[in-house]
CSV table of C-alpha atoms in Angstrom, one decimal:
chain,number,residue,atom,x,y,z
R,265,MET,CA,130.3,93.7,87.7
R,266,ILE,CA,126.5,95.2,88.1
R,267,ALA,CA,123.7,93.5,86.7
R,268,ILE,CA,121.0,95.1,85.9
R,269,LEU,CA,117.7,93.7,86.1
R,270,MET,CA,114.9,94.6,83.8
R,271,GLY,CA,111.6,93.5,81.7
R,272,GLY,CA,110.1,90.8,84.7
R,273,TYR,CA,106.4,89.1,84.3
R,274,SER,CA,104.7,91.8,85.8
R,275,ALA,CA,101.9,94.0,83.7
R,276,GLU,CA,105.2,96.5,83.5
R,277,ARG,CA,107.4,94.3,81.5
R,278,LYS,CA,107.4,96.9,78.8
R,279,ILE,CA,108.2,100.0,80.7
R,280,SER,CA,110.9,97.7,82.7
R,281,LEU,CA,112.3,97.0,79.4
R,282,LEU,CA,112.6,100.5,78.5
R,283,SER,CA,113.8,102.0,81.4
R,284,GLY,CA,116.5,99.1,82.2
R,285,SER,CA,118.0,100.3,78.7
R,286,ALA,CA,117.9,103.8,79.6
R,287,VAL,CA,119.7,102.8,83.1
R,288,TYR,CA,122.2,100.3,81.0
R,289,LYS,CA,123.2,102.8,78.4
R,290,ALA,CA,123.7,105.4,81.2
R,291,LEU,CA,125.8,103.3,82.9
R,292,LEU,CA,128.0,102.5,79.7
R,293,ASN,CA,128.0,106.1,79.0
R,294,SER,CA,129.5,106.3,82.6
R,295,LYS,CA,132.0,104.0,82.1
R,296,VAL,CA,130.5,101.3,84.5
R,297,ASP,CA,131.4,98.3,84.2
R,298,CYS,CA,127.7,96.2,83.9
R,299,PHE,CA,125.1,94.4,81.7
R,300,SER,CA,121.9,94.1,81.2
R,301,PHE,CA,119.4,91.0,82.3
R,302,ASP,CA,115.8,90.6,81.0
R,303,LEU,CA,114.4,88.6,83.6
R,304,THR,CA,111.3,86.1,83.4
R,305,ALA,CA,109.3,84.3,85.2
R,306,ASP,CA,111.7,81.0,84.6
R,307,ASN,CA,115.7,81.8,84.1
R,308,LEU,CA,116.4,83.0,87.6
R,309,ASP,CA,119.3,80.5,87.3
R,310,ASP,CA,121.1,82.2,84.3
R,311,LEU,CA,121.1,85.1,86.4
R,312,TRP,CA,123.8,83.2,88.9
R,313,LYS,CA,125.5,81.5,86.0
R,314,THR,CA,127.2,85.4,85.0
R,315,LYS,CA,129.3,86.9,87.9
R,316,PHE,CA,128.3,90.2,88.9
R,317,ASP,CA,128.9,92.1,92.5
R,318,LYS,CA,126.2,93.8,92.4
R,319,ALA,CA,122.3,95.2,91.4
R,320,PHE,CA,120.2,97.7,89.5
R,321,ILE,CA,116.6,96.5,89.9
R,322,VAL,CA,114.6,98.3,87.1
R,323,LEU,CA,111.7,95.9,87.4
R,324,HIS,CA,108.2,97.1,88.2
R,325,GLY,CA,105.5,95.4,89.8
R,326,LYS,CA,105.2,91.6,91.2
R,327,GLY,CA,108.8,90.0,91.0
R,328,GLY,CA,110.7,93.2,91.2
R,329,GLU,CA,109.2,95.4,94.0
R,330,ASP,CA,107.5,93.1,96.4
R,331,GLY,CA,110.7,91.7,98.0
R,332,PHE,CA,111.2,88.3,95.4
R,333,ILE,CA,113.8,89.8,93.7
R,334,GLN,CA,115.1,91.4,96.5
R,335,SER,CA,115.3,88.2,99.0
R,336,GLU,CA,117.1,85.9,95.9
R,337,LEU,CA,119.6,89.0,96.0
R,338,GLU,CA,120.2,88.9,99.5
R,339,ARG,CA,120.4,84.9,99.9
R,340,LYS,CA,123.2,85.6,97.6
R,341,LYS,CA,125.1,88.3,99.6
R,342,ILE,CA,124.4,90.5,96.3
R,343,PRO,CA,124.0,94.6,97.4
R,344,PHE,CA,121.0,96.1,94.6
R,345,THR,CA,119.5,99.5,94.6
R,346,GLY,CA,116.3,100.9,95.9
R,347,SER,CA,114.4,99.0,99.7
R,348,GLY,CA,114.7,95.8,101.1
R,349,VAL,CA,112.8,92.4,101.4
R,350,VAL,CA,110.3,93.7,104.3
R,351,ALA,CA,110.0,97.3,102.6
R,352,SER,CA,109.4,96.1,99.3
R,353,ASN,CA,106.7,93.5,100.5
R,354,LEU,CA,104.7,95.9,102.4
R,355,CYS,CA,104.3,98.6,99.7
R,356,ILE,CA,103.6,96.8,97.3
R,357,ASN,CA,100.2,96.0,98.8
R,358,LYS,CA,98.7,100.0,98.8
R,359,ALA,CA,95.8,98.3,101.5
R,360,VAL,CA,98.8,97.3,104.2
R,361,THR,CA,100.9,100.7,103.1
R,362,LYS,CA,97.9,102.7,104.2
R,363,GLU,CA,97.4,100.2,107.6
R,364,LEU,CA,101.1,101.4,108.2
R,365,TRP,CA,100.5,104.7,107.4
R,366,ASP,CA,97.9,105.1,109.9
R,367,LYS,CA,99.6,103.3,113.1
R,368,HIS,CA,101.9,106.4,112.4
R,369,ASP,CA,98.9,108.9,112.3
R,370,LEU,CA,99.7,110.4,109.0
R,371,PRO,CA,96.7,111.6,106.9
R,372,LEU,CA,94.8,109.4,104.9
R,373,SER,CA,91.9,109.1,102.4
R,374,PRO,CA,88.7,107.5,103.5
R,375,SER,CA,88.8,104.2,102.2
R,376,ILE,CA,87.5,100.5,101.3
R,377,ILE,CA,89.1,97.0,100.4
R,378,ALA,CA,86.7,95.4,97.5
R,379,ILE,CA,86.8,91.8,97.4
R,380,LYS,CA,86.6,89.9,93.7
R,381,ASP,CA,83.0,87.5,94.3
R,382,SER,CA,82.1,89.3,97.4
R,383,PRO,CA,79.7,91.3,98.4
R,384,LEU,CA,80.4,95.5,98.4
R,385,ASP,CA,80.3,97.2,101.3
R,386,SER,CA,78.7,100.7,101.1
R,387,ILE,CA,80.6,103.2,100.1
R,388,LYS,CA,80.6,106.5,103.1
R,389,PHE,CA,83.0,108.8,101.3
R,390,PRO,CA,82.2,111.2,98.5
R,391,LEU,CA,82.5,111.1,94.7
R,392,PRO,CA,84.6,110.6,93.3
R,393,TRP,CA,86.5,107.5,94.0
R,394,ALA,CA,90.2,105.9,92.9
R,395,ILE,CA,89.9,102.7,91.8
R,396,LYS,CA,93.1,100.3,91.9
R,397,PRO,CA,94.6,96.9,92.5
R,398,THR,CA,96.1,96.5,95.5
R,399,MET,CA,99.1,94.8,94.6
R,400,GLU,CA,100.0,96.7,91.0
R,401,GLY,CA,103.0,99.2,90.6
R,402,SER,CA,102.3,102.2,88.9
R,403,SER,CA,98.9,103.3,87.2
R,404,ILE,CA,98.4,99.9,86.1
R,405,GLY,CA,94.5,99.0,86.8
R,406,ILE,CA,93.5,102.4,88.3
R,407,SER,CA,90.3,103.9,87.0
R,408,LYS,CA,88.7,107.6,88.4
R,409,VAL,CA,84.9,106.5,89.2
R,410,LYS,CA,83.4,110.7,88.9
R,411,ASP,CA,79.7,108.8,88.8
R,412,LYS,CA,78.7,105.4,90.7
R,413,SER,CA,77.3,104.1,87.0
R,414,GLU,CA,81.4,103.7,86.7
R,415,LEU,CA,82.2,102.0,89.0
R,416,SER,CA,81.3,98.0,88.0
R,417,ASN,CA,83.5,98.8,85.2
R,418,ALA,CA,85.9,100.2,87.3
R,419,LEU,CA,85.8,97.7,89.9
R,420,ASN,CA,85.9,94.8,86.7
R,421,LEU,CA,89.6,96.5,85.1
R,422,ALA,CA,91.3,96.8,88.1
R,423,TRP,CA,89.9,92.9,89.4
R,424,GLN,CA,92.0,92.0,86.3
R,425,TYR,CA,95.1,92.4,88.1
R,426,ASN,CA,94.6,91.4,91.5
R,427,ASN,CA,91.2,90.0,93.1
R,428,GLU,CA,91.6,92.6,96.0
R,429,VAL,CA,90.8,95.9,95.0
R,430,LEU,CA,91.3,99.6,97.1
R,431,ILE,CA,88.4,102.0,96.9
R,432,GLU,CA,89.7,105.6,97.9
R,433,GLN,CA,88.1,109.1,97.8
R,434,TRP,CA,90.1,110.7,95.4
R,435,VAL,CA,92.7,113.1,96.5
R,436,GLU,CA,93.1,116.3,94.1
R,437,GLY,CA,95.9,118.4,94.6
R,438,ASP,CA,99.9,118.4,92.9
R,439,GLU,CA,101.6,115.6,92.5
R,440,TYR,CA,105.6,114.9,92.9
R,441,THR,CA,107.8,112.3,93.0
R,442,VAL,CA,111.1,112.3,95.6
R,443,THR,CA,114.5,110.2,95.4
R,444,ILE,CA,115.7,109.1,98.2
R,445,LEU,CA,119.8,108.2,97.7
R,446,GLY,CA,121.5,107.1,101.1
R,447,ASN,CA,119.8,108.8,104.0
R,448,LYS,CA,119.2,111.9,102.0
R,449,ALA,CA,116.5,112.9,99.9
R,450,LEU,CA,117.2,114.4,96.3
R,451,PRO,CA,115.1,117.7,94.9
R,452,SER,CA,111.5,116.6,94.2
R,453,ILE,CA,110.4,116.9,90.8
R,454,LYS,CA,106.8,117.7,90.3
R,455,ILE,CA,104.4,115.5,87.3
R,456,ILE,CA,102.4,117.5,85.2
R,457,SER,CA,100.4,115.3,83.4
R,458,ASN,CA,97.5,116.0,80.6
R,459,ASN,CA,95.3,113.3,81.7
R,460,ASP,CA,93.4,112.7,85.3
R,461,ILE,CA,96.0,109.7,85.8
R,462,TYR,CA,99.7,109.9,85.8
R,463,ASP,CA,100.4,106.5,84.0
């Protein structure tokens, strides 16, 4: 029996419910024994009342991609999809991820951190800038700043989600997503959006 974990309590709850429903239907169509579970901030104990052998995580953002649900499942010795506890915990934080990449000499766009209610360091790299909360998934709270006059509004938007904000030099280019299944990288998919920011 597979538990499809969806919903959650992050800013991405609505899209998680949509994604989770699609996974649930696909598994049912494939004759897989499964059930969907809408996780909230206070119903985790209800999940353990149902017997299941594996978990398909379709939770986004905090609580779903930050190592929390992964650690809970590991404690119960239940296998799950996606990255483990440590990788999830590190990678949900964009600033920490950049530090890790920097230690491995990967090319990175220049960036600084802006802390809410603290003086802002001078930005020494050219416009445009990407302003993003460090601890949200997807494009939640992200802005593209093309002029310095737009910075204040962009920071205020990002600070609604997290007190720590990453200010990066904007990188123009094609966007691709790649799925890794086990140790195999599946074919890449090019993302084409009509907007400046894929959401």
